[in-house]
């Protein structure tokens, strides 16, 4: 059954003081049909108790940054979580128990942790995506297509670059690209993935999918998929100029997912790609 919202969708932002959290709060202020209703930070964060005055559809409402997620979950429609793996895993059962929709943008989950997250949120309506930008989601589609067409004749390497503070490597987006390409080529990423190279590694095998992470400065997020073949190479490149692209995607996903039947969705579902 579709939920209809005459009043704005009430959103809780987890990791409200983080780089992405702050951008998401700005994006909610600029969006229609959604209002910032709660802002959550980790226990002990220096900004706990600070006041945010909501803009846009939440105009004028005072939000106090809190660490009491359980209490705020009862008063909202959708949770937007860009925090850390441990934090997202600890919030997931609370989100499910409260029957709320969720958008989870946190990256860095191992396969087992990703499975644990899915288990917690079974029965919920939620979007799980390592990258919420439209360009990267188009890139996912094109990378799968290119791998199918170029097939076994081209060596595949994935190169990503991010700011110096990024915690996980390679990026969730690079891993997603690698999974998509491995699937298109009928390879198992556990066998084919080569994460950086050093020393006398010998000639590259045809099966390899190389994955390389660069960290420095304030790079928001660059991804290149390189297909190198006989006499030519083909590259798909995406560069994010600002976090706004991810934040806008997250807010779009939040307003979309509350109207969907319970299931896990990707950003490609949200964007209809
Ligand atoms: P950040 O370190 O700037 O922000 C994370 C925030 O989460 C911090 O303010 C931290 O205090 C808070 N936090 C930690 N534990 C918490 C808890 N238990 N409860 C509430 N808040 C808690 O990091 P960031 O650059 O904003 O990135 C956050 C996550 O989002 C990372 O995993 C990053 O890779 C991911 N990310 C995803 C996308 C995407 O499009 N999906 C885009 C950018 C970043």
mmCIF file of N, CA and C and ligand atoms in Angstrom, residues 13-24 39-43 45-48 66-67 69 81-88 90-91 103-109 128-133 136-137 162-163 165-168 171-173 220 243 245-247 249-250 267, ligand 1:
data_model
loop_
_atom_site.group_PDB
_atom_site.id
_atom_site.type_symbol
_atom_site.label_atom_id
_atom_site.label_comp_id
_atom_site.label_asym_id
_atom_site.label_seq_id
_atom_site.Cartn_x
_atom_site.Cartn_y
_atom_site.Cartn_z
ATOM 1 N N UNK A 13 18.669 12.896 10.276
ATOM 2 C CA UNK A 13 20.008 12.754 9.695
ATOM 3 C C UNK A 13 20.949 12.228 10.774
ATOM 4 N N UNK A 14 21.532 11.048 10.518
ATOM 5 C CA UNK A 14 22.524 10.476 11.441
ATOM 6 C C UNK A 14 23.913 10.903 10.971
ATOM 7 N N UNK A 15 24.773 11.284 11.903
ATOM 8 C CA UNK A 15 26.088 11.835 11.528
ATOM 9 C C UNK A 15 25.922 13.276 11.088
ATOM 10 N N UNK A 16 25.034 13.993 11.798
ATOM 11 C CA UNK A 16 24.603 15.332 11.372
ATOM 12 C C UNK A 16 25.747 16.347 11.296
ATOM 13 N N UNK A 17 26.817 16.133 12.067
ATOM 14 C CA UNK A 17 27.921 17.101 12.065
ATOM 15 C C UNK A 17 29.031 16.701 11.097
ATOM 16 N N UNK A 18 28.879 15.572 10.431
ATOM 17 C CA UNK A 18 29.922 15.090 9.522
ATOM 18 C C UNK A 18 29.909 15.845 8.196
ATOM 19 N N UNK A 19 30.911 15.565 7.363
ATOM 20 C CA UNK A 19 30.991 16.223 6.046
ATOM 21 C C UNK A 19 29.704 15.994 5.253
ATOM 22 N N UNK A 20 29.268 14.723 5.181
ATOM 23 C CA UNK A 20 28.058 14.433 4.414
ATOM 24 C C UNK A 20 26.806 14.891 5.162
ATOM 25 N N UNK A 21 26.784 14.691 6.481
ATOM 26 C CA UNK A 21 25.613 15.081 7.275
ATOM 27 C C UNK A 21 25.266 16.547 7.067
ATOM 28 N N UNK A 22 26.277 17.404 7.109
ATOM 29 C CA UNK A 22 26.036 18.842 6.940
ATOM 30 C C UNK A 22 25.491 19.147 5.543
ATOM 31 N N UNK A 23 26.056 18.485 4.544
ATOM 32 C CA UNK A 23 25.580 18.709 3.156
ATOM 33 C C UNK A 23 24.136 18.237 2.998
ATOM 34 N N UNK A 24 23.823 17.107 3.656
ATOM 35 C CA UNK A 24 22.464 16.552 3.544
ATOM 36 C C UNK A 24 21.464 17.512 4.194
ATOM 37 N N UNK A 39 18.369 15.431 14.224
ATOM 38 C CA UNK A 39 19.790 15.379 13.864
ATOM 39 C C UNK A 39 20.501 14.608 14.968
ATOM 40 N N UNK A 40 21.187 13.534 14.581
ATOM 41 C CA UNK A 40 21.782 12.635 15.576
ATOM 42 C C UNK A 40 23.299 12.601 15.393
ATOM 43 N N UNK A 41 24.024 12.647 16.498
ATOM 44 C CA UNK A 41 25.482 12.493 16.478
ATOM 45 C C UNK A 41 25.885 11.435 17.496
ATOM 46 N N UNK A 42 27.150 11.055 17.434
ATOM 47 C CA UNK A 42 27.637 10.008 18.344
ATOM 48 C C UNK A 42 27.732 10.561 19.769
ATOM 49 N N UNK A 43 27.562 9.660 20.764
ATOM 50 C CA UNK A 43 27.730 10.102 22.155
ATOM 51 C C UNK A 43 29.099 10.756 22.320
ATOM 52 N N UNK A 45 30.035 13.664 21.126
ATOM 53 C CA UNK A 45 30.399 14.631 20.077
ATOM 54 C C UNK A 45 30.264 16.053 20.628
ATOM 55 N N UNK A 46 31.250 16.930 20.361
ATOM 56 C CA UNK A 46 31.202 18.281 20.941
ATOM 57 C C UNK A 46 29.972 19.102 20.511
ATOM 58 N N UNK A 47 29.342 18.742 19.406
ATOM 59 C CA UNK A 47 28.185 19.540 18.951
ATOM 60 C C UNK A 47 26.839 19.026 19.487
ATOM 61 N N UNK A 48 26.870 17.983 20.352
ATOM 62 C CA UNK A 48 25.598 17.524 20.957
ATOM 63 C C UNK A 48 24.975 18.694 21.717
ATOM 64 N N UNK A 66 21.187 15.475 18.957
ATOM 65 C CA UNK A 66 21.049 14.536 20.078
ATOM 66 C C UNK A 66 21.789 13.239 19.796
ATOM 67 N N UNK A 67 22.062 12.472 20.863
ATOM 68 C CA UNK A 67 22.600 11.126 20.643
ATOM 69 C C UNK A 67 21.537 10.061 20.972
ATOM 70 N N UNK A 69 19.025 8.322 19.493
ATOM 71 C CA UNK A 69 18.396 7.956 18.217
ATOM 72 C C UNK A 69 17.051 7.271 18.445
ATOM 73 N N UNK A 81 21.426 7.920 6.859
ATOM 74 C CA UNK A 81 22.586 7.530 7.667
ATOM 75 C C UNK A 81 23.865 7.539 6.833
ATOM 76 N N UNK A 82 24.735 8.526 7.088
ATOM 77 C CA UNK A 82 26.094 8.564 6.518
ATOM 78 C C UNK A 82 27.030 8.675 7.715
ATOM 79 N N UNK A 83 27.345 7.556 8.356
ATOM 80 C CA UNK A 83 28.168 7.607 9.568
ATOM 81 C C UNK A 83 29.375 6.682 9.406
ATOM 82 N N UNK A 84 29.346 5.537 10.065
ATOM 83 C CA UNK A 84 30.448 4.559 9.958
ATOM 84 C C UNK A 84 29.822 3.174 9.969
ATOM 85 N N UNK A 85 30.606 2.184 9.604
ATOM 86 C CA UNK A 85 30.092 0.807 9.523
ATOM 87 C C UNK A 85 29.516 0.376 10.879
ATOM 88 N N UNK A 86 30.281 0.573 11.941
ATOM 89 C CA UNK A 86 29.844 0.128 13.281
ATOM 90 C C UNK A 86 28.552 0.846 13.657
ATOM 91 N N UNK A 87 28.525 2.150 13.375
ATOM 92 C CA UNK A 87 27.359 2.942 13.735
ATOM 93 C C UNK A 87 26.124 2.495 12.929
ATOM 94 N N UNK A 88 26.286 2.334 11.627
ATOM 95 C CA UNK A 88 25.134 1.925 10.796
ATOM 96 C C UNK A 88 24.626 0.548 11.226
ATOM 97 N N UNK A 90 24.763 -0.631 14.204
ATOM 98 C CA UNK A 90 24.075 -0.539 15.502
ATOM 99 C C UNK A 90 22.706 0.145 15.364
ATOM 100 N N UNK A 91 22.557 1.045 14.379
ATOM 101 C CA UNK A 91 21.251 1.713 14.207
ATOM 102 C C UNK A 91 20.231 0.832 13.471
ATOM 103 N N UNK A 103 17.807 5.444 4.278
ATOM 104 C CA UNK A 103 18.772 5.593 3.184
ATOM 105 C C UNK A 103 20.131 5.432 3.846
ATOM 106 N N UNK A 104 20.867 4.408 3.464
ATOM 107 C CA UNK A 104 22.167 4.171 4.090
ATOM 108 C C UNK A 104 23.263 4.391 3.060
ATOM 109 N N UNK A 105 24.052 5.443 3.310
ATOM 110 C CA UNK A 105 25.118 5.816 2.372
ATOM 111 C C UNK A 105 26.491 5.459 2.891
ATOM 112 N N UNK A 106 26.558 4.976 4.137
ATOM 113 C CA UNK A 106 27.842 4.585 4.732
ATOM 114 C C UNK A 106 28.517 3.550 3.838
ATOM 115 N N UNK A 107 29.854 3.629 3.731
ATOM 116 C CA UNK A 107 30.593 2.633 2.947
ATOM 117 C C UNK A 107 31.616 1.943 3.851
ATOM 118 N N UNK A 108 32.252 0.907 3.303
ATOM 119 C CA UNK A 108 33.318 0.221 4.025
ATOM 120 C C UNK A 108 32.878 -1.096 4.647
ATOM 121 N N UNK A 109 31.650 -1.557 4.347
ATOM 122 C CA UNK A 109 31.169 -2.832 4.894
ATOM 123 C C UNK A 109 31.905 -3.995 4.233
ATOM 124 N N UNK A 128 20.268 1.322 -0.224
ATOM 125 C CA UNK A 128 21.656 1.074 0.186
ATOM 126 C C UNK A 128 22.513 1.310 -1.046
ATOM 127 N N UNK A 129 23.339 2.349 -1.012
ATOM 128 C CA UNK A 129 24.109 2.692 -2.213
ATOM 129 C C UNK A 129 25.437 3.330 -1.813
ATOM 130 N N UNK A 130 26.539 2.826 -2.368
ATOM 131 C CA UNK A 130 27.845 3.391 -2.020
ATOM 132 C C UNK A 130 28.083 4.750 -2.651
ATOM 133 N N UNK A 131 27.236 5.100 -3.603
ATOM 134 C CA UNK A 131 27.409 6.401 -4.269
ATOM 135 C C UNK A 131 26.051 6.853 -4.769
ATOM 136 N N UNK A 132 25.638 8.042 -4.352
ATOM 137 C CA UNK A 132 24.276 8.509 -4.643
ATOM 138 C C UNK A 132 24.255 9.485 -5.812
ATOM 139 N N UNK A 133 25.380 9.654 -6.524
ATOM 140 C CA UNK A 133 25.369 10.624 -7.632
ATOM 141 C C UNK A 133 24.788 9.981 -8.884
ATOM 142 N N UNK A 136 27.644 8.616 -11.276
ATOM 143 C CA UNK A 136 28.265 7.340 -10.919
ATOM 144 C C UNK A 136 27.297 6.189 -11.171
ATOM 145 N N UNK A 137 26.013 6.414 -10.956
ATOM 146 C CA UNK A 137 25.070 5.327 -11.213
ATOM 147 C C UNK A 137 24.946 5.033 -12.702
ATOM 148 N N UNK A 162 40.411 9.883 -3.414
ATOM 149 C CA UNK A 162 39.569 10.562 -2.415
ATOM 150 C C UNK A 162 40.419 11.399 -1.473
ATOM 151 N N UNK A 163 39.749 12.249 -0.702
ATOM 152 C CA UNK A 163 40.379 13.125 0.282
ATOM 153 C C UNK A 163 41.146 12.331 1.343
ATOM 154 N N UNK A 165 41.053 12.229 4.474
ATOM 155 C CA UNK A 165 40.390 11.762 5.697
ATOM 156 C C UNK A 165 39.565 10.493 5.473
ATOM 157 N N UNK A 166 39.417 10.065 4.227
ATOM 158 C CA UNK A 166 38.553 8.902 3.971
ATOM 159 C C UNK A 166 39.080 7.672 4.708
ATOM 160 N N UNK A 167 38.163 6.965 5.373
ATOM 161 C CA UNK A 167 38.564 5.874 6.268
ATOM 162 C C UNK A 167 38.744 4.546 5.541
ATOM 163 N N UNK A 168 37.895 4.268 4.555
ATOM 164 C CA UNK A 168 37.918 2.942 3.930
ATOM 165 C C UNK A 168 38.594 2.986 2.565
ATOM 166 N N UNK A 171 37.369 2.541 -2.258
ATOM 167 C CA UNK A 171 36.051 3.127 -2.000
ATOM 168 C C UNK A 171 34.943 2.117 -2.281
ATOM 169 N N UNK A 172 33.805 2.322 -1.639
ATOM 170 C CA UNK A 172 32.645 1.464 -1.902
ATOM 171 C C UNK A 172 32.248 1.520 -3.371
ATOM 172 N N UNK A 173 32.442 2.674 -3.990
ATOM 173 C CA UNK A 173 32.090 2.830 -5.413
ATOM 174 C C UNK A 173 33.020 1.991 -6.285
ATOM 175 N N UNK A 220 37.088 15.150 -3.640
ATOM 176 C CA UNK A 220 35.745 14.702 -3.232
ATOM 177 C C UNK A 220 35.528 13.251 -3.649
ATOM 178 N N UNK A 243 30.285 17.520 -2.605
ATOM 179 C CA UNK A 243 29.458 16.507 -1.936
ATOM 180 C C UNK A 243 27.978 16.730 -2.196
ATOM 181 N N UNK A 245 26.330 16.584 -4.806
ATOM 182 C CA UNK A 245 25.753 15.588 -5.704
ATOM 183 C C UNK A 245 25.293 14.349 -4.917
ATOM 184 N N UNK A 246 26.110 13.920 -3.912
ATOM 185 C CA UNK A 246 25.716 12.760 -3.091
ATOM 186 C C UNK A 246 24.540 13.133 -2.177
ATOM 187 N N UNK A 247 24.612 14.355 -1.643
ATOM 188 C CA UNK A 247 23.587 14.793 -0.686
ATOM 189 C C UNK A 247 22.224 14.915 -1.387
ATOM 190 N N UNK A 249 21.304 13.335 -4.018
ATOM 191 C CA UNK A 249 20.877 11.957 -4.311
ATOM 192 C C UNK A 249 20.267 11.307 -3.079
ATOM 193 N N UNK A 250 20.887 11.540 -1.914
ATOM 194 C CA UNK A 250 20.392 10.929 -0.669
ATOM 195 C C UNK A 250 18.997 11.457 -0.333
ATOM 196 N N UNK A 267 20.488 2.823 -5.742
ATOM 197 C CA UNK A 267 20.289 4.166 -6.297
ATOM 198 C C UNK A 267 19.826 4.077 -7.748
HETATM 199 P P1 LIG B 1 32.614 12.176 8.477
HETATM 200 O O1 LIG B 1 33.625 11.497 9.353
HETATM 201 O O2 LIG B 1 32.855 13.594 8.097
HETATM 202 O O3 LIG B 1 31.155 12.089 9.150
HETATM 203 C C1 LIG B 1 30.674 10.970 9.850
HETATM 204 C C2 LIG B 1 29.882 11.514 11.021
HETATM 205 O O4 LIG B 1 29.215 10.412 11.644
HETATM 206 C C3 LIG B 1 30.770 12.190 12.091
HETATM 207 O O5 LIG B 1 30.263 13.472 12.408
HETATM 208 C C4 LIG B 1 30.686 11.241 13.268
HETATM 209 O O6 LIG B 1 30.790 11.893 14.521
HETATM 210 C C5 LIG B 1 29.278 10.659 13.040
HETATM 211 N N1 LIG B 1 29.070 9.401 13.775
HETATM 212 C C6 LIG B 1 29.936 8.406 14.038
HETATM 213 N N2 LIG B 1 29.344 7.477 14.813
HETATM 214 C C7 LIG B 1 28.065 7.896 15.027
HETATM 215 C C8 LIG B 1 26.977 7.383 15.760
HETATM 216 N N3 LIG B 1 27.048 6.216 16.416
HETATM 217 N N4 LIG B 1 25.828 8.100 15.753
HETATM 218 C C9 LIG B 1 25.707 9.266 15.081
HETATM 219 N N5 LIG B 1 26.724 9.817 14.398
HETATM 220 C C10 LIG B 1 27.890 9.131 14.367
HETATM 221 O O7 LIG B 1 32.484 11.259 7.185
HETATM 222 P P2 LIG B 1 31.776 11.612 5.799
HETATM 223 O O8 LIG B 1 32.800 12.047 4.826
HETATM 224 O O9 LIG B 1 30.573 12.452 6.055
HETATM 225 O O10 LIG B 1 31.322 10.149 5.331
HETATM 226 C C11 LIG B 1 30.447 9.347 6.115
HETATM 227 C C12 LIG B 1 30.197 8.027 5.398
HETATM 228 O O11 LIG B 1 29.500 8.269 4.157
HETATM 229 C C13 LIG B 1 31.492 7.284 5.003
HETATM 230 O O12 LIG B 1 31.277 5.899 5.129
HETATM 231 C C14 LIG B 1 31.669 7.667 3.547
HETATM 232 O O13 LIG B 1 32.450 6.751 2.811
HETATM 233 C C15 LIG B 1 30.222 7.668 3.094
HETATM 234 N N6 LIG B 1 29.937 8.421 1.865
HETATM 235 C C16 LIG B 1 28.989 7.908 1.053
HETATM 236 C C17 LIG B 1 28.611 8.585 -0.095
HETATM 237 C C18 LIG B 1 27.493 8.025 -0.944
HETATM 238 O O14 LIG B 1 27.117 8.657 -1.942
HETATM 239 N N7 LIG B 1 26.912 6.892 -0.561
HETATM 240 C C19 LIG B 1 29.215 9.790 -0.417
HETATM 241 C C20 LIG B 1 30.184 10.308 0.447
HETATM 242 C C21 LIG B 1 30.535 9.615 1.596
#
